[in-house]
Short mmCIF file of C-alpha atoms in Angstrom, two decimals:
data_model
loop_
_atom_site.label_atom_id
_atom_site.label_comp_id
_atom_site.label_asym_id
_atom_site.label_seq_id
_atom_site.Cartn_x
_atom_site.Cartn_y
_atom_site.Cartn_z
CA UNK A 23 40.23 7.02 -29.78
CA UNK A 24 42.15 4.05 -29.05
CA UNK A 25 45.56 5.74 -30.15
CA UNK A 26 45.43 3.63 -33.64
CA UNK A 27 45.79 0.61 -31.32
CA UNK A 28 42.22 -0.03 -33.44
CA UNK A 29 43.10 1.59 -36.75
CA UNK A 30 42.04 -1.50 -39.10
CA UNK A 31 38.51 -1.92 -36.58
CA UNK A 32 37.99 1.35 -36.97
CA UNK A 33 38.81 1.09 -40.79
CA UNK A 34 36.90 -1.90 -41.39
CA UNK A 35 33.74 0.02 -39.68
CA UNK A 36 33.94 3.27 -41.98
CA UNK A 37 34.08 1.07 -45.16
CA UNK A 38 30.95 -1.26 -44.25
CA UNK A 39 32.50 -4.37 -43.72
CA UNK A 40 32.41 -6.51 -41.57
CA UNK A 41 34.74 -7.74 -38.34
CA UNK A 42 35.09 -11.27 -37.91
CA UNK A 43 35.54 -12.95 -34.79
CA UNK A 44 39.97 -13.35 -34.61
CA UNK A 45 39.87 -9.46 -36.00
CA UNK A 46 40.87 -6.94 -33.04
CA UNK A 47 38.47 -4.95 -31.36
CA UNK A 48 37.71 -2.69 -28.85
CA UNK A 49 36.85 -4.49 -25.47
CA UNK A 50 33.52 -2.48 -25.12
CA UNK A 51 32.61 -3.35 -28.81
CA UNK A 52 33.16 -7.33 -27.60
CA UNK A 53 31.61 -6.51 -24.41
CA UNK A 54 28.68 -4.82 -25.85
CA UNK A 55 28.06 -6.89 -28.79
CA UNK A 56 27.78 -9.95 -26.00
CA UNK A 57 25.07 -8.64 -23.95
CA UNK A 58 22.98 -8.00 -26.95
CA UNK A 59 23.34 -11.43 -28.72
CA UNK A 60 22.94 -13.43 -25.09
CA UNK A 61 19.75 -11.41 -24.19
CA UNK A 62 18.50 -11.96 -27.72
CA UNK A 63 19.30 -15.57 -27.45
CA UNK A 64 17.68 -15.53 -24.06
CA UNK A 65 14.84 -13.96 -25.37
CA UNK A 66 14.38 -16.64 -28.31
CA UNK A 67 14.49 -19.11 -25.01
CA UNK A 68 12.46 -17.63 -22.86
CA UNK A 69 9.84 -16.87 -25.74
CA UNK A 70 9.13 -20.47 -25.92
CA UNK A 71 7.43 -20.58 -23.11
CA UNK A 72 4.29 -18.06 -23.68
CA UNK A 73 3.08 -20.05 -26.82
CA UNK A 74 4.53 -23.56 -25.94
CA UNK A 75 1.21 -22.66 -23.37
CA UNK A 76 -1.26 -23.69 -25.76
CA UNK A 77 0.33 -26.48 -27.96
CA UNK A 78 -1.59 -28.82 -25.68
CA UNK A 79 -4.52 -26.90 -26.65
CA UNK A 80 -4.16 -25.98 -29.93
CA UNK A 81 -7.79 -26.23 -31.68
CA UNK A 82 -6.70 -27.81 -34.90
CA UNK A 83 -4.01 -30.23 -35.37
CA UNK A 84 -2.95 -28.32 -38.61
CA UNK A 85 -2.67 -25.25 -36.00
CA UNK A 86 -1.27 -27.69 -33.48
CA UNK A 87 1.55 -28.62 -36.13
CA UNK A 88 2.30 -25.13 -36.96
CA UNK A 89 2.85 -23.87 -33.52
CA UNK A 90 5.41 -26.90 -32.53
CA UNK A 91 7.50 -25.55 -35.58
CA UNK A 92 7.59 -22.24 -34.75
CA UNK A 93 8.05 -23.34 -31.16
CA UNK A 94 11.18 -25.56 -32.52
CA UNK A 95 12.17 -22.49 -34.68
CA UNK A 96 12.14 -20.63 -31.38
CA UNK A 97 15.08 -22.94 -29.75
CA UNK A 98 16.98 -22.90 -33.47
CA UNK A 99 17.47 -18.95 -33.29
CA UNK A 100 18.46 -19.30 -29.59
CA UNK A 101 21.38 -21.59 -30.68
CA UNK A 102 22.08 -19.61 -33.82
CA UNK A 103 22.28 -16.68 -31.42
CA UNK A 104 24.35 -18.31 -28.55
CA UNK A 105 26.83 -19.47 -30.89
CA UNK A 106 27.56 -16.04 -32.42
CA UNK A 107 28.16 -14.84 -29.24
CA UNK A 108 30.60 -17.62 -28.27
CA UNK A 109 32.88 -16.59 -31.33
CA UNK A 110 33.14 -13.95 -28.72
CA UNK A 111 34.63 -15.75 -26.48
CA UNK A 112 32.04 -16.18 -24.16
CA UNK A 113 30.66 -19.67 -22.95
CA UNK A 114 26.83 -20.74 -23.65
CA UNK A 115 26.97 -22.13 -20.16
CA UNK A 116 28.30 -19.13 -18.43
CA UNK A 117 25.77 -17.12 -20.36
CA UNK A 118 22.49 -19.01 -19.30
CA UNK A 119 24.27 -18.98 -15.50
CA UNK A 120 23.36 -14.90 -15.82
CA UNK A 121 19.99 -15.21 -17.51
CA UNK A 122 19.06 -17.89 -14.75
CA UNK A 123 20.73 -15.40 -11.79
CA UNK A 124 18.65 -12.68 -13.52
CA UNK A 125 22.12 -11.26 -14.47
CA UNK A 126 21.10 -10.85 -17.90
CA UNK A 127 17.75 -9.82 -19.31
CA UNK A 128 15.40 -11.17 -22.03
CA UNK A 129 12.83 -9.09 -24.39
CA UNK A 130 10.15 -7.67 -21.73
CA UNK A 131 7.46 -9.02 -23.85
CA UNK A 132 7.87 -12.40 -23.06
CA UNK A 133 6.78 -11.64 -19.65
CA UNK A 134 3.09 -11.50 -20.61
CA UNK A 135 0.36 -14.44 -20.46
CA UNK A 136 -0.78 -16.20 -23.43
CA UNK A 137 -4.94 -16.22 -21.82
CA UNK A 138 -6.59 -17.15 -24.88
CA UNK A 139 -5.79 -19.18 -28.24
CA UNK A 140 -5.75 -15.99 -30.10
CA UNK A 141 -2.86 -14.22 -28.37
CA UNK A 142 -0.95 -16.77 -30.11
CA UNK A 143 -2.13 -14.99 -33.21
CA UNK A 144 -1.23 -12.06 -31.96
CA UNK A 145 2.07 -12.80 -30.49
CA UNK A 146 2.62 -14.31 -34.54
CA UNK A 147 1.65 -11.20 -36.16
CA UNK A 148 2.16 -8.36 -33.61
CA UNK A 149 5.25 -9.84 -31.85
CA UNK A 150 7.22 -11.44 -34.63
CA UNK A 151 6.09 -8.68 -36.56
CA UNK A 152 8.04 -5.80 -34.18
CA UNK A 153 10.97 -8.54 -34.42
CA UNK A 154 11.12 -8.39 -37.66
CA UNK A 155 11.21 -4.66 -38.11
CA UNK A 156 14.13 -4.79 -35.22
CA UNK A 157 16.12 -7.74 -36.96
CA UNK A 158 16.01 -6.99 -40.53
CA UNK A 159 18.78 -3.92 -40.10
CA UNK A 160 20.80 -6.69 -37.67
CA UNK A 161 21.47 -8.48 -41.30
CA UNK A 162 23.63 -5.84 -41.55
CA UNK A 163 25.52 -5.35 -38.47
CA UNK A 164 29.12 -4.60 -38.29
CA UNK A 165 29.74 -8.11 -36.56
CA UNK A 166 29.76 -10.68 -39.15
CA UNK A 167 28.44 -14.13 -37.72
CA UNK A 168 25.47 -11.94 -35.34
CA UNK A 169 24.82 -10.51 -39.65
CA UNK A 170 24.89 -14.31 -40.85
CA UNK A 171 22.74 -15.45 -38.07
CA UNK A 172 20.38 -12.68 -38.17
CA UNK A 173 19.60 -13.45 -41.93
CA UNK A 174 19.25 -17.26 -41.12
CA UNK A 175 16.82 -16.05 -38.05
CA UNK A 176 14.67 -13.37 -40.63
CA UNK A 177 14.27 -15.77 -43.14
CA UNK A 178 11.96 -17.54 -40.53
CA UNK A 179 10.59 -15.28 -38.79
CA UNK A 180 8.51 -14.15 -41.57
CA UNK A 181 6.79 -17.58 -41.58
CA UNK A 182 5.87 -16.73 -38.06
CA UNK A 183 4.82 -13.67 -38.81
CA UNK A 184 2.29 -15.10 -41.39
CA UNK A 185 1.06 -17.60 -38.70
CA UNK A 186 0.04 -15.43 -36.88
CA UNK A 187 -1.43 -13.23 -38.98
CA UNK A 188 -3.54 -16.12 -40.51
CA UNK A 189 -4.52 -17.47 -37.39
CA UNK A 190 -6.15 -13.95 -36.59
CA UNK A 191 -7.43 -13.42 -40.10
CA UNK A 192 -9.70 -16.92 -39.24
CA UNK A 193 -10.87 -15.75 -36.10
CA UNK A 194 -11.83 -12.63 -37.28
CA UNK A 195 -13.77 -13.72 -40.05
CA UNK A 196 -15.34 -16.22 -37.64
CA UNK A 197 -18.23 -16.56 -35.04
CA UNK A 198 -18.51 -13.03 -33.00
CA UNK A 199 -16.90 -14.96 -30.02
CA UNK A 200 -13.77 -15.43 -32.05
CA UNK A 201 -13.97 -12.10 -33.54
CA UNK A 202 -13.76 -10.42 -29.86
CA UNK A 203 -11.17 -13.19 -28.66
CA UNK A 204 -9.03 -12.00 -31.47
CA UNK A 205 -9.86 -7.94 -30.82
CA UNK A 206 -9.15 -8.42 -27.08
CA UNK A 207 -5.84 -10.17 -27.48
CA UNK A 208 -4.79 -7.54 -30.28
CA UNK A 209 -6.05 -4.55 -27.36
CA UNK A 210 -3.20 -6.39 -25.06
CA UNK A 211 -0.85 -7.42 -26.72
CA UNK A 212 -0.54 -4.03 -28.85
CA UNK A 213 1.50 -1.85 -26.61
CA UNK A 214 3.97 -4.62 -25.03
CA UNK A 215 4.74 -4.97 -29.15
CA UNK A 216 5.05 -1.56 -29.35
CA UNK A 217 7.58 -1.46 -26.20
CA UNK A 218 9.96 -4.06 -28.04
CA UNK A 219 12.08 -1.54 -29.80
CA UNK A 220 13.28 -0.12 -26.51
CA UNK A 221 12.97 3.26 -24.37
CA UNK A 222 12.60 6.28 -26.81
CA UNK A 223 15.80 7.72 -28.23
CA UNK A 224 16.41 10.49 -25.41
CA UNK A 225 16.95 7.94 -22.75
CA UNK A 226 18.69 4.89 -24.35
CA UNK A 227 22.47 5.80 -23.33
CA UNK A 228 24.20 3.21 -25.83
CA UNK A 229 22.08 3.75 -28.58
CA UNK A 230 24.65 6.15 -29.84
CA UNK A 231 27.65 4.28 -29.81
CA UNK A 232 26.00 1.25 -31.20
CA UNK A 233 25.17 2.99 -34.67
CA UNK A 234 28.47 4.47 -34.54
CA UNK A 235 29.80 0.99 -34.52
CA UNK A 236 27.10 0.22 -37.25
CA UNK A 237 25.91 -2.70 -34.61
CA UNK A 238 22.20 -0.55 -34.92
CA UNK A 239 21.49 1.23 -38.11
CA UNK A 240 18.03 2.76 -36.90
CA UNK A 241 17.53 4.30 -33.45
CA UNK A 242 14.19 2.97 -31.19
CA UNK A 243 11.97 5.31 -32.04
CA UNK A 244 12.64 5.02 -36.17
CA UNK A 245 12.35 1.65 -35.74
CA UNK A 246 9.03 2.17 -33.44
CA UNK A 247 7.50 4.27 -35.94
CA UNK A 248 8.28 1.86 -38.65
CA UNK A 249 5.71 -1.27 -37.18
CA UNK A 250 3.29 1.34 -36.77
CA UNK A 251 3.57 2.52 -40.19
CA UNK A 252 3.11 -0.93 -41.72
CA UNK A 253 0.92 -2.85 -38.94
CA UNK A 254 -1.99 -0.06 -39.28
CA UNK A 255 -3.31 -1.17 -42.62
CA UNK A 256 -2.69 -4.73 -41.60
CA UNK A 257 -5.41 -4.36 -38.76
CA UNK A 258 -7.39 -2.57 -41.31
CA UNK A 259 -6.95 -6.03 -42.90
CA UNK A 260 -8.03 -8.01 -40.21
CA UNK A 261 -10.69 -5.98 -39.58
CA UNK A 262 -9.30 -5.54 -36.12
CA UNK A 263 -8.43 -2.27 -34.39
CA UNK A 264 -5.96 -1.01 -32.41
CA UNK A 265 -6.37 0.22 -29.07
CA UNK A 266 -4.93 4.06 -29.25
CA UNK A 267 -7.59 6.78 -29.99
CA UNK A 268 -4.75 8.99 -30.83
CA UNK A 269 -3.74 6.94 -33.56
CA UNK A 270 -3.94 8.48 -36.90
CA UNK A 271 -2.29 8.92 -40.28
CA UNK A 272 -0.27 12.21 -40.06
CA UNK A 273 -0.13 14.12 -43.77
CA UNK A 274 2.68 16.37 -42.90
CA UNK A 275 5.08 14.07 -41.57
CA UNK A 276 3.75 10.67 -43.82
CA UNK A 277 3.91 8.97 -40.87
CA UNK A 278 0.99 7.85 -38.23
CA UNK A 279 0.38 9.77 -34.75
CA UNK A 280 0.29 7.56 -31.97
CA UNK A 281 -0.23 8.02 -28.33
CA UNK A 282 1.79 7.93 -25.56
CA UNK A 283 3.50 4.91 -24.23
CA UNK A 284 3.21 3.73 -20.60
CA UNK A 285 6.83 3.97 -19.53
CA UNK A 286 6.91 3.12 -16.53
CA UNK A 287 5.13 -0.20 -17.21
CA UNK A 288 7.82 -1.05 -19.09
CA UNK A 289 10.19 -0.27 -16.48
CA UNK A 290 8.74 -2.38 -13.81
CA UNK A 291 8.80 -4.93 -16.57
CA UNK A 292 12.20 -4.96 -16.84
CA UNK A 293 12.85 -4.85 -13.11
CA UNK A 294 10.76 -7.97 -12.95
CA UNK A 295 7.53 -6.66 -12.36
CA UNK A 296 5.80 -8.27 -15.06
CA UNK A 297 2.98 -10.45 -14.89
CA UNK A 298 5.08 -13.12 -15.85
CA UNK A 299 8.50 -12.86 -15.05
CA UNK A 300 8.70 -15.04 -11.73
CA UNK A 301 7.22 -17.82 -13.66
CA UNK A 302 9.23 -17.50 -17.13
CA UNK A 303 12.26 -17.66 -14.77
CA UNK A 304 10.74 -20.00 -12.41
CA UNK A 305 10.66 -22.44 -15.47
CA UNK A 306 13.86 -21.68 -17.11
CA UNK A 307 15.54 -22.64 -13.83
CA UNK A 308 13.13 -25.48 -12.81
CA UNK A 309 14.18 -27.12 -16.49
CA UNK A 310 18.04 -26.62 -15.63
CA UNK A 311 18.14 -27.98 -12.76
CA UNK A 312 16.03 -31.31 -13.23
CA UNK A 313 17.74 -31.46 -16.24
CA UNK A 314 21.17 -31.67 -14.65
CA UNK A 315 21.18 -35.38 -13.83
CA UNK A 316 19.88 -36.37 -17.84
CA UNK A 317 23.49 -33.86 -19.05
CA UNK A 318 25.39 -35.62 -16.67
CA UNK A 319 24.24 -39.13 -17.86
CA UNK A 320 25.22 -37.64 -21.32
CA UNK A 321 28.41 -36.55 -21.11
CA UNK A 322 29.63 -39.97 -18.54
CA UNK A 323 28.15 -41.99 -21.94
CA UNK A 324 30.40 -39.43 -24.42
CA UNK A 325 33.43 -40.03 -22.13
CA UNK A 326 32.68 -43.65 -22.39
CA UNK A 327 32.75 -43.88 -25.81
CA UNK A 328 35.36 -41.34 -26.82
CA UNK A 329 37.96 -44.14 -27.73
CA UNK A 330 35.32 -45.50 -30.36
CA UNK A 331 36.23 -44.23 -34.13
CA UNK A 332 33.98 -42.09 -35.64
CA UNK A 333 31.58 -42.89 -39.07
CA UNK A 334 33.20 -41.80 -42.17
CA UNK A 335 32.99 -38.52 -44.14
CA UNK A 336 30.48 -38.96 -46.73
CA UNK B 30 25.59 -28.49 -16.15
CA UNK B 31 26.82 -28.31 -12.46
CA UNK B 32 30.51 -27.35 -12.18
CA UNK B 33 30.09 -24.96 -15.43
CA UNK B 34 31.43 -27.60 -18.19
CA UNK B 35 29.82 -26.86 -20.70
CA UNK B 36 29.48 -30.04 -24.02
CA UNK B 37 31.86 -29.26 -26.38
CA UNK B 38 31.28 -27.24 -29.48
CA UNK B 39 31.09 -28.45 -33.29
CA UNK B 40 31.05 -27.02 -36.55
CA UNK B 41 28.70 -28.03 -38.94
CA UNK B 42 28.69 -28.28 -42.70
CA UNK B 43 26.22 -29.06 -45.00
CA UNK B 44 26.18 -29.92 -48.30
CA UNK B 45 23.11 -28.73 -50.00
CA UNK B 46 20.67 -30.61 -52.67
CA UNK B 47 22.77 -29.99 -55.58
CA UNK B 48 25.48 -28.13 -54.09
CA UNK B 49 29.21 -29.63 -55.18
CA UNK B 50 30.70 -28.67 -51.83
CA UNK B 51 30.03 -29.30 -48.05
CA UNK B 52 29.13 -25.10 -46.72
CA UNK B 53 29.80 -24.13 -43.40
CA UNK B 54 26.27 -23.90 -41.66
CA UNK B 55 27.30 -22.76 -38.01
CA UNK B 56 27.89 -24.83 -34.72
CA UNK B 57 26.28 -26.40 -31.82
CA UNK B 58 27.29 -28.19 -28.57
CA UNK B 59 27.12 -31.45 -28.43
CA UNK B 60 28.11 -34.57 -25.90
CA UNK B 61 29.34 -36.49 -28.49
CA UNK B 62 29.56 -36.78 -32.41
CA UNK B 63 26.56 -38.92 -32.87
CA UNK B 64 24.35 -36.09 -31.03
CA UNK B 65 26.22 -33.52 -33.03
CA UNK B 66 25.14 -34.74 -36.24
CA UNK B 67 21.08 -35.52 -35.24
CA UNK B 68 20.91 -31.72 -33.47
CA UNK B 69 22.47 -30.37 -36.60
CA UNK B 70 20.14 -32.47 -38.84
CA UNK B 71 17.03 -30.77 -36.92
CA UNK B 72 18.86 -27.11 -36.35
CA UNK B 73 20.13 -26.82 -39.98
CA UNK B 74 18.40 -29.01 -42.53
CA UNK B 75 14.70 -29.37 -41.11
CA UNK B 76 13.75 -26.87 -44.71
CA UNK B 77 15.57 -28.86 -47.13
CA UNK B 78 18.51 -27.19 -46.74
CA UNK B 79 20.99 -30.26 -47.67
CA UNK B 80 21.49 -33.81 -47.68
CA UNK B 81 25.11 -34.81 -46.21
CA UNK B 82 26.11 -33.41 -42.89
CA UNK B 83 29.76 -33.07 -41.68
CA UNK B 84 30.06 -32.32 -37.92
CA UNK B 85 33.89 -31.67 -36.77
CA UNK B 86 35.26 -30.54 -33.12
CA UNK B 87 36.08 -26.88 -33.13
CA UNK B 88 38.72 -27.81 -31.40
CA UNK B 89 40.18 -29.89 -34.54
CA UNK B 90 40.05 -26.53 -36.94
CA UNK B 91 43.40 -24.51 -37.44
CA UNK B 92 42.97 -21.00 -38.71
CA UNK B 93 45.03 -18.79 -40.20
CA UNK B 94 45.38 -15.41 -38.47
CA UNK B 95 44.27 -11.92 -39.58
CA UNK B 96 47.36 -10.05 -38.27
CA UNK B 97 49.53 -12.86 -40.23
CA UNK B 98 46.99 -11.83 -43.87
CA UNK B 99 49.49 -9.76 -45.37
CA UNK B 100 52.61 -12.20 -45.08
CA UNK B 101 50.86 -14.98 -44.91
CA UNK B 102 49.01 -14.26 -48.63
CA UNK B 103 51.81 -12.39 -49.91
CA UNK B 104 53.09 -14.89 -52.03
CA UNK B 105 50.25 -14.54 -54.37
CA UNK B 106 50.25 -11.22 -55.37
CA UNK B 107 53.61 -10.90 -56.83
CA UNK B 108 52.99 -14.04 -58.74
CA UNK B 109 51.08 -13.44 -61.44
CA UNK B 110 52.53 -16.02 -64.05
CA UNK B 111 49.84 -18.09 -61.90
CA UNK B 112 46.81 -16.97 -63.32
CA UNK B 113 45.66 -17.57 -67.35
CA UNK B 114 45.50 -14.15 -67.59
CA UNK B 115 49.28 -13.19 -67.32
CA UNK B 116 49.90 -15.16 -70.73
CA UNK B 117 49.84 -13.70 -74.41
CA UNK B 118 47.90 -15.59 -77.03
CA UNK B 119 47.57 -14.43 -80.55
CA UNK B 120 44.27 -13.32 -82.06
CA UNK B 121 42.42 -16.01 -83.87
CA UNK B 122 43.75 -19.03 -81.66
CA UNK B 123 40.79 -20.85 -80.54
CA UNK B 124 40.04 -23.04 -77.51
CA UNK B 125 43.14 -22.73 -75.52
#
């Protein structure tokens, strides 16, 4: 396609390795490999926000304690993430420019409010669950440090994922209050999850070249039908249900039925329809800019100091 | 920050519990080398991961270039008095 200019790429591709950051590539592999880590870093950003919401309220301090980790885990896999995509060659700061000129997107889930304590249970279980199922095949991507840091990011996610799960488990085995506070935040939170792996395979134009580049391994709807697959007996678990009547365990294909999706939610999401999505960005921005004098006083005290030698290696 | 500089970036190695070696861990940006080596304490090592940190400029690190591998590696291949393997012992000889 590229006239062999991309022979060893292309090469490296067919046999399953992986391409490392001074390797030549195609300039839409770069450019697409980019969007997808900033707007997953963005998203690990941005998500801080929904459940930093209640660490003020937390009801426990053990729950209290938990939630500032994850929280802190949150801002770990958005640095992970920015600095695979700067082996790129693009810049963190020009990268959070776009996200804060609403150049570049973040996961449309994070554009939902957090209205009770237990939507942080189910932004644990449901949310970090549907992450999961996306990021595990991302341990395998073509690109080798988005692979490394997707492994790094999995590896806690999955305590997240138990969080939240936990959290729920307690309410729903508590007083009926807590019981319907969990129920209710499952019945909302449900489809948003279920909108995380992306429009359905018919209408997501890259999806194709993406696997061929072995950046995706599953398509959407695979993916899609994966969480539902493995979060139905989970609820059954909780003793929760979930809010499709259409959802049901399908003999012939193995799989579960589920209902329709409400697309074009999800696509006034993503414009910036959301409930949320003036405020997430509202914040991001807010924090930038009255953070600008405190980077400033930072990097005058660095420049300062730069003549002063360093400690020693230990 | 305002005029798009952004702080500069470091690699970080750790060198875990009982691990010989110093491993690369990833980078970070960082004002200076002090700040460096506290954000990569909390990004890196906040699960036990290690217990000496080396933080470096990436400016500092020289690497060698894919489209030089073949020449540059060369050497090695055609070589092979270097390794144990390319030398004949007799049966029976122990420990050597």
């Amino acid at each position: 396609m590229h006239e062999g200019v991309y022979r060893e790429f292309e090469e490296t591709i067919a046999a399953g390795e992986r391409i490392e950051p001074r390797d030549a590539m195609p300039p839409e592999y770069r450019a697409t490999l980019i969007r997808q880590i900033a707007q997953h870093a963005h998203s690990e950003i941005i998500g801080m926000q929904p459940e930093a919401n209640w660490i003020t309220r937390a009801p426990s301090l053990r729950r209290k304690a938990i939630l500032i980790a994850k929280v802190q885990d949150e801002a770990g896999h958005g640095l992970y993430l920015y600095g695979a995509a700067e082996t790129l060659g693009a810049r963190r700061d020009e990268l959070l420019d776009r996200l804060h000129a609403g150049r570049q997107k973040y996961s449309s889930i994070f554009n939902y409010p957090t209205l009770t304590w237990a939507d942080v249970g189910a932004i644990g279980w449901l949310v970090d669950g549907a992450a999961i199922v996306n990021q595990v095949p991302l341990c395998r991507c073509s690109y080798g440090p988005y692979a490394r840091a997707m492994t790094r990011i999995c590896k806690e996610e999955s305590f997240h994922q138990r969080q939240g799960y936990e959290l729920l488990l307690a309410l729903s085995h508590g007083t009926e209050e807590q019981h319907e506070m969990a129920q209710d935040a499952v019945n909302r939170w449900w489809w948003p999850s279920l909108m995380m792996f992306g429009p359905p395979d018919g209408e997501s134009p890259r999806t194709e070249r993406s696997m061929a580049w072995k950046i995706k391994r599953h398509t959407n709807d695979e993916l899609r039908q994966r969480f539902v697959d493995i979060v139905v007996p989970q609820a059954a678990s909780l003793g929760l249900t979930l809010p499709d009547p259409l959802l049901r365990w399908n003999e012939e294909r193995g799989h579960h039925d589920f209902g329709p999706i409400d697309w074009a939610e999800f696509h006034a999401v993503l414009r910036g329809e959301g409930p949320c999505n003036a405020q997430r960005l509202g914040q991001r921005r807010r924090a930038h800019e009255e953070g600008a004098w405190v980077r400033e006083a930072a990097a005058a005290y660095a420049a300062r100091h730069a003549a002063r030698p360093a400690g020693r290696a230990a | 920050m305002p005029g798009g500089t952004d702080w500069p970036l470091w690699e970080v190695f750790v060198r875990p519990r009982r691990g010989l070696a110093h491993t690369h861990a990833g980078s970070l940006h960082a004002p200076d080398a002090e700040l460096a080596l506290r954000n990569a304490r909390d990004l890196y090592t906040r699960r036990g991961e290690g217990v000496s940190i080396w933080v470096v400029p990436a400016t500092e690190i020289l690497a060698s270039s894919p489209e030089e591998r073949d020449p540059f590696f060369a050497p090695a291949a055609d070589k092979p008095y270097r390794h144990p393997t390319f030398y004949e012992v007799p049966e029976g000889v122990r420990s050597l």
